[in-house]
XYZ file of C-alpha atoms in Angstrom:
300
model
C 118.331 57.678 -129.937
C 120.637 60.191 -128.973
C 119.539 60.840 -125.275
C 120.261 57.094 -125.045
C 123.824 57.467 -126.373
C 125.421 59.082 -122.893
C 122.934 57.580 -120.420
C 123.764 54.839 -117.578
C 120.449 53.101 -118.930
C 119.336 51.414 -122.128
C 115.622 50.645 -122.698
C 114.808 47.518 -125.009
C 110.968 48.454 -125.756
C 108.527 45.275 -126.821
C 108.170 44.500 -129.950
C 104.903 44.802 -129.862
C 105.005 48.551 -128.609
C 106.916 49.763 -131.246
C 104.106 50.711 -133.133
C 102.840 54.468 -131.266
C 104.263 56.635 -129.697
C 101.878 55.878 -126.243
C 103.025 52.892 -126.535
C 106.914 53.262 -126.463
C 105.814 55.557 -123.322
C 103.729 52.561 -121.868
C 106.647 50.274 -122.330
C 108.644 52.117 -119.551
C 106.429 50.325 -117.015
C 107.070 46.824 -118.802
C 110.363 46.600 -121.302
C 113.577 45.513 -120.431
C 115.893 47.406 -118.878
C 120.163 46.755 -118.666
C 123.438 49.096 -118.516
C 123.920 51.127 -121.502
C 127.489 50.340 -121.304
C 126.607 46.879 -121.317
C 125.437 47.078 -124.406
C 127.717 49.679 -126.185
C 130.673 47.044 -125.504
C 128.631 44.036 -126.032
C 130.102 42.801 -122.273
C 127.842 40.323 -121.995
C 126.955 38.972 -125.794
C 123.714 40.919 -125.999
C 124.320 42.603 -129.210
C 126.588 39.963 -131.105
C 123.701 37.615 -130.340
C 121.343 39.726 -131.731
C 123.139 40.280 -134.437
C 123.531 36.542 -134.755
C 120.414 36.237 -136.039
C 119.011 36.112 -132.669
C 115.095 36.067 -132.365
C 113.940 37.084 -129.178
C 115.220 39.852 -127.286
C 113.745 38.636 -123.725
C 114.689 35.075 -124.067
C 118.306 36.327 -125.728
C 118.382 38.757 -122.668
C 117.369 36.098 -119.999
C 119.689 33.146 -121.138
C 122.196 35.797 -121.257
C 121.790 37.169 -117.849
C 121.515 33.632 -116.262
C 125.058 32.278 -118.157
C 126.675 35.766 -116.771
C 125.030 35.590 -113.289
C 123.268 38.887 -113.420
C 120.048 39.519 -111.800
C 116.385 40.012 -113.319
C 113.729 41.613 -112.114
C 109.873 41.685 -113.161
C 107.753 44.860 -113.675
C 104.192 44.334 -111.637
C 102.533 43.864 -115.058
C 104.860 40.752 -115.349
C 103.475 39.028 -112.347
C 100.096 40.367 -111.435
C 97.249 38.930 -113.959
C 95.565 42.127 -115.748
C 92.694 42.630 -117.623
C 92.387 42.192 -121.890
C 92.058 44.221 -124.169
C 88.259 44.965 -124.709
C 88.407 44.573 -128.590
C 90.252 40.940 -128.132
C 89.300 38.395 -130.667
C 90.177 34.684 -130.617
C 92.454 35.304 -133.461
C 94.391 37.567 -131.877
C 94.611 35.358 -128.183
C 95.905 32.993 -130.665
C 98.482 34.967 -132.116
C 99.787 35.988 -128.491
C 99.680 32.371 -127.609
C 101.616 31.182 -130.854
C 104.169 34.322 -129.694
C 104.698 33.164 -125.991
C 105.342 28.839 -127.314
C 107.233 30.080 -130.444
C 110.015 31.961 -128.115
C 110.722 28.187 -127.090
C 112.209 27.403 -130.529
C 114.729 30.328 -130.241
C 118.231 29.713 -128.846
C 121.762 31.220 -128.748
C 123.471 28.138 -127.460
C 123.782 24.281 -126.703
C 122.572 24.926 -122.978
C 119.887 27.526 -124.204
C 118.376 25.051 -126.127
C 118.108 22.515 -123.701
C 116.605 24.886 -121.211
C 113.645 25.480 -123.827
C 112.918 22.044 -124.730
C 112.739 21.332 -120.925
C 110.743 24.128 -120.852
C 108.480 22.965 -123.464
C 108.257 19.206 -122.227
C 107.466 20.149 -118.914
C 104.789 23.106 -119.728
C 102.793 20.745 -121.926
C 102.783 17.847 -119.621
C 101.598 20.175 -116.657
C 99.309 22.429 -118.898
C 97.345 18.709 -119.774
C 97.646 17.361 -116.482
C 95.749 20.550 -115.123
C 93.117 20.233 -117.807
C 92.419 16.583 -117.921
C 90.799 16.314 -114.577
C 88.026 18.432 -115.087
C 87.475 16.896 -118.033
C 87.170 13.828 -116.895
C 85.027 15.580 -114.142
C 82.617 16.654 -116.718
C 82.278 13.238 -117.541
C 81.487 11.920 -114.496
C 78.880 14.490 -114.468
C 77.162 13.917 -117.813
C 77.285 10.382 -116.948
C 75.439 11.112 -113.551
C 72.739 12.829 -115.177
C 71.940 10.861 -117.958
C 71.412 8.149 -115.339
C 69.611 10.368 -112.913
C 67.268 11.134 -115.663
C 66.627 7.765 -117.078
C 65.701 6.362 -113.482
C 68.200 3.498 -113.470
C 68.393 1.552 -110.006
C 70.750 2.444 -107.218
C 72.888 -0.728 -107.503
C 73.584 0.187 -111.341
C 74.816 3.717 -109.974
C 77.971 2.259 -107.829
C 80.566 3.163 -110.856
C 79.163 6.690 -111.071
C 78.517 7.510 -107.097
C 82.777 6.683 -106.975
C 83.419 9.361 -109.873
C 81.100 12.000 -108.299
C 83.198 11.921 -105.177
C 86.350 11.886 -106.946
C 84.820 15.256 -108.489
C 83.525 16.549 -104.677
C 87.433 16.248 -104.085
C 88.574 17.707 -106.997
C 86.061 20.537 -106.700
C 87.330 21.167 -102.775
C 90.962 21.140 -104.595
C 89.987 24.021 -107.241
C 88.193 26.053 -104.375
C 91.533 25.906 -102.253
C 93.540 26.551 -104.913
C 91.828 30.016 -106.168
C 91.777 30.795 -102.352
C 95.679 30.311 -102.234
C 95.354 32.768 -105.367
C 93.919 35.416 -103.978
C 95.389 35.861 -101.095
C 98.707 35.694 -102.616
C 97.921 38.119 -105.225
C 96.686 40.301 -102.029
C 100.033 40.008 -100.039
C 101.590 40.875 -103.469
C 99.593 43.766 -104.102
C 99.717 45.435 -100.692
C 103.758 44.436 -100.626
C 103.851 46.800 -103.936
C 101.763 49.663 -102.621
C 104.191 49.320 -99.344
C 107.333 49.377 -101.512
C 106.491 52.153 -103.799
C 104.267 54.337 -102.007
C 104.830 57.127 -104.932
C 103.774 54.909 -107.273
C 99.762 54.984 -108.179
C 98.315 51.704 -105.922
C 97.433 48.437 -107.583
C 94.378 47.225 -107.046
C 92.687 44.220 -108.095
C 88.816 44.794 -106.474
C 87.441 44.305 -109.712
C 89.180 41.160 -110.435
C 86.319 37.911 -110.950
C 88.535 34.706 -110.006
C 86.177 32.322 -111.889
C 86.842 33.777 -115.128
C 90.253 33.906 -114.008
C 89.777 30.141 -113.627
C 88.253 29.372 -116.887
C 90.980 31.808 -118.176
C 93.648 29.239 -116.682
C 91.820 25.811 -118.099
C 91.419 27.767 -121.576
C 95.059 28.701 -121.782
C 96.188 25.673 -120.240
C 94.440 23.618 -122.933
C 95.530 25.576 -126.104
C 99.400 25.871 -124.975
C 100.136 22.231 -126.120
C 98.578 23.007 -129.210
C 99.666 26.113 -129.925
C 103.456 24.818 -128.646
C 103.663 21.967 -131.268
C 102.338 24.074 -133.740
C 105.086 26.486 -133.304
C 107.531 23.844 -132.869
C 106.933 22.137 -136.681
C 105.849 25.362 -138.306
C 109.241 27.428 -136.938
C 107.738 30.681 -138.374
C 105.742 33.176 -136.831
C 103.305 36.885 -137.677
C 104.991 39.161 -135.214
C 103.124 42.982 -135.954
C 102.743 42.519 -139.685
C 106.392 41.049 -139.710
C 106.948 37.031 -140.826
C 109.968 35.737 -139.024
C 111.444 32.279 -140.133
C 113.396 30.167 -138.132
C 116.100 27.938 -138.283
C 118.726 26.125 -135.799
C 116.894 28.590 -133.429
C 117.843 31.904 -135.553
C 115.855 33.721 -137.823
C 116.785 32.659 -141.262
C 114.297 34.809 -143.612
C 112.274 37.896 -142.760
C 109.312 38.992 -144.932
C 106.134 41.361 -144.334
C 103.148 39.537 -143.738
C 100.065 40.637 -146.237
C 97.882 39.192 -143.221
C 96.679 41.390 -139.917
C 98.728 42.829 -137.640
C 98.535 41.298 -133.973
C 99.429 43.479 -131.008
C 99.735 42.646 -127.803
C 96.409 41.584 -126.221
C 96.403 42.567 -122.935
C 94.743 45.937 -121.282
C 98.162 46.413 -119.060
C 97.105 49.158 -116.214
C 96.214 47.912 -112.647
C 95.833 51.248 -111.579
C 92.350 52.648 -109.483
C 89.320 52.958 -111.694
C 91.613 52.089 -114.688
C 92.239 49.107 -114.224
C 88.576 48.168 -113.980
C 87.310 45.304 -116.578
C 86.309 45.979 -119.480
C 82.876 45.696 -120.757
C 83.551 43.611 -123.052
C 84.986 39.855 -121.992
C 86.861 37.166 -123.849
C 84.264 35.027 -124.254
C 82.009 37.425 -125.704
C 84.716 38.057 -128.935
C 84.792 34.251 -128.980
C 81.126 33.916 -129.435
C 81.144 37.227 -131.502
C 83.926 35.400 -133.760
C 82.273 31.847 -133.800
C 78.753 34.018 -135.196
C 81.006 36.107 -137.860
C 82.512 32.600 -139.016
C 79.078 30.675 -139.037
C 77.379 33.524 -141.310
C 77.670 32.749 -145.314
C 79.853 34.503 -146.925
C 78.933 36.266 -150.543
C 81.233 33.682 -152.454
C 79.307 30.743 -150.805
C 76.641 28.944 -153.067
């Protein structure tokens, strides 16, 4: 740490990328970033709420910054989706979920915490209310078909014929809105290559927007779940590390016998590396769903 004690900079690596060396040199694209004198002298709170038993660095940082009125910026990896890991299990997606909700139960004041549950309210409301029309869409669907295929008359069909064009709409609405997607992600992309012409050029060619879609309904449906889970459990497996919460500080830390989760994601959008790996989420899932369905040697 001592090229970091006379620098104008101070790099706050993940926790996650703590564990290897590539990774600490990876982080540079994606860690936090703030005056080093900022921190020596504690100007703006950063280490005294740390110190205070203070859970998160990036939600310390950000509630921080935005009582101070300093300005944040986000890393490309921040904003731009990017492909997962190719040995990603549900276990682990579950993990990083459980990490992203349980920063919500971490505060370093009043106003903090009021921030987070709004944060939390809202999220699960909108995370359901994206989710709950295609399911009601599938519905609508089954229904159609188990009535196409029993041959019932046309009058009997009046209920259903209203719920398939509620879905035509809704259907119209999903293609418009992975449209809008795209070509904001492409006016993002080219504004980066623009901007930082030095820098190797993003590019998202390989990118398939329907898995990005079932990506968004998956996620979408889990973070309620995974944010009340976090919210009555207050304790988390962060890297092998068990972190305990309470009145939004960490109250007991303890080493976890169980795996160690790392971050999930495959986080270069670079050329020919940032292609997709072979292996895709739901592939693990159904790999994991076989693994749990097989008897184990204790059964029977």
């Amino acid at each position: 740490m001592g090229w970091l004690h006379d620098g104008k900079w101070l790099l706050l690596p993940s926790q996650d990328s703590v564990q290897k060396i590539e990774c600490i040199l990876i982080s540079l694209d994606f860690s936090f970033q703030m005056h080093a004198d900022d921190f020596r002298y504690d100007r703006c709170g950063v280490v005294s709420g740390l110190r205070d038993g203070g859970y998160s660095d990036d939600m310390t940082l950000a509630a921080l910054a935005g009582a101070h009125k300093r300005l944040i910026t986000s890393p490309p990896v921040a904003v731009f989706p990017h492909p997962l890991s190719s040995d990603l299990s549900f276990s682990r997606y579950w993990n990083y979920l459980r990490k992203q909700t349980f920063v919500l139960e971490s505060y370093t004041s009043k106003v903090n915490w009021i921030m987070n549950r709004a944060l939390f309210s809202s999220h699960c409301y909108l995370s359901w209310g994206f989710v709950v029309p295609y399911l009601m869409a599938m519905t609508h669907v089954a229904a159609a078909l188990q009535i196409y295929i029993q041959g019932h008359a046309r009058e009997e069909t009046t209920f259903v014929s209203n719920g398939l064009l509620l879905v035509s709409c809704l259907a119209a609405c999903t293609f418009i809105e992975l449209f809008s997607m795209w070509n904001l992600t492409r006016i993002e992309v080219q504004l980066c290559n623009m901007l930082s012409p030095e820098a190797p050029r993003l590019s998202l060619a390989t990118y398939n927007w329907v898995l990005v879609f079932i990506a968004m309904l998956v996620d979408n449906f889990l973070y309620p779940i995974s944010a009340f889970r976090s919210h009555f459990s207050q304790s988390i497996n962060w890297s092998g590390i068990r972190y305990h919460l309470k009145d939004g500080k960490i109250s007991k830390i303890e080493r976890s016998t169980g795996p160690k989760y790392t971050d999930l994601a495959w986080k270069k959008l670079y050329g020919k590396k940032g292609a997709l790996p072979k292996t895709s989420f739901l592939g693990a899932l159904l790999r994991s769903l076989e693994q749990w369905r097989q008897p184990k040697k204790f059964d029977g």
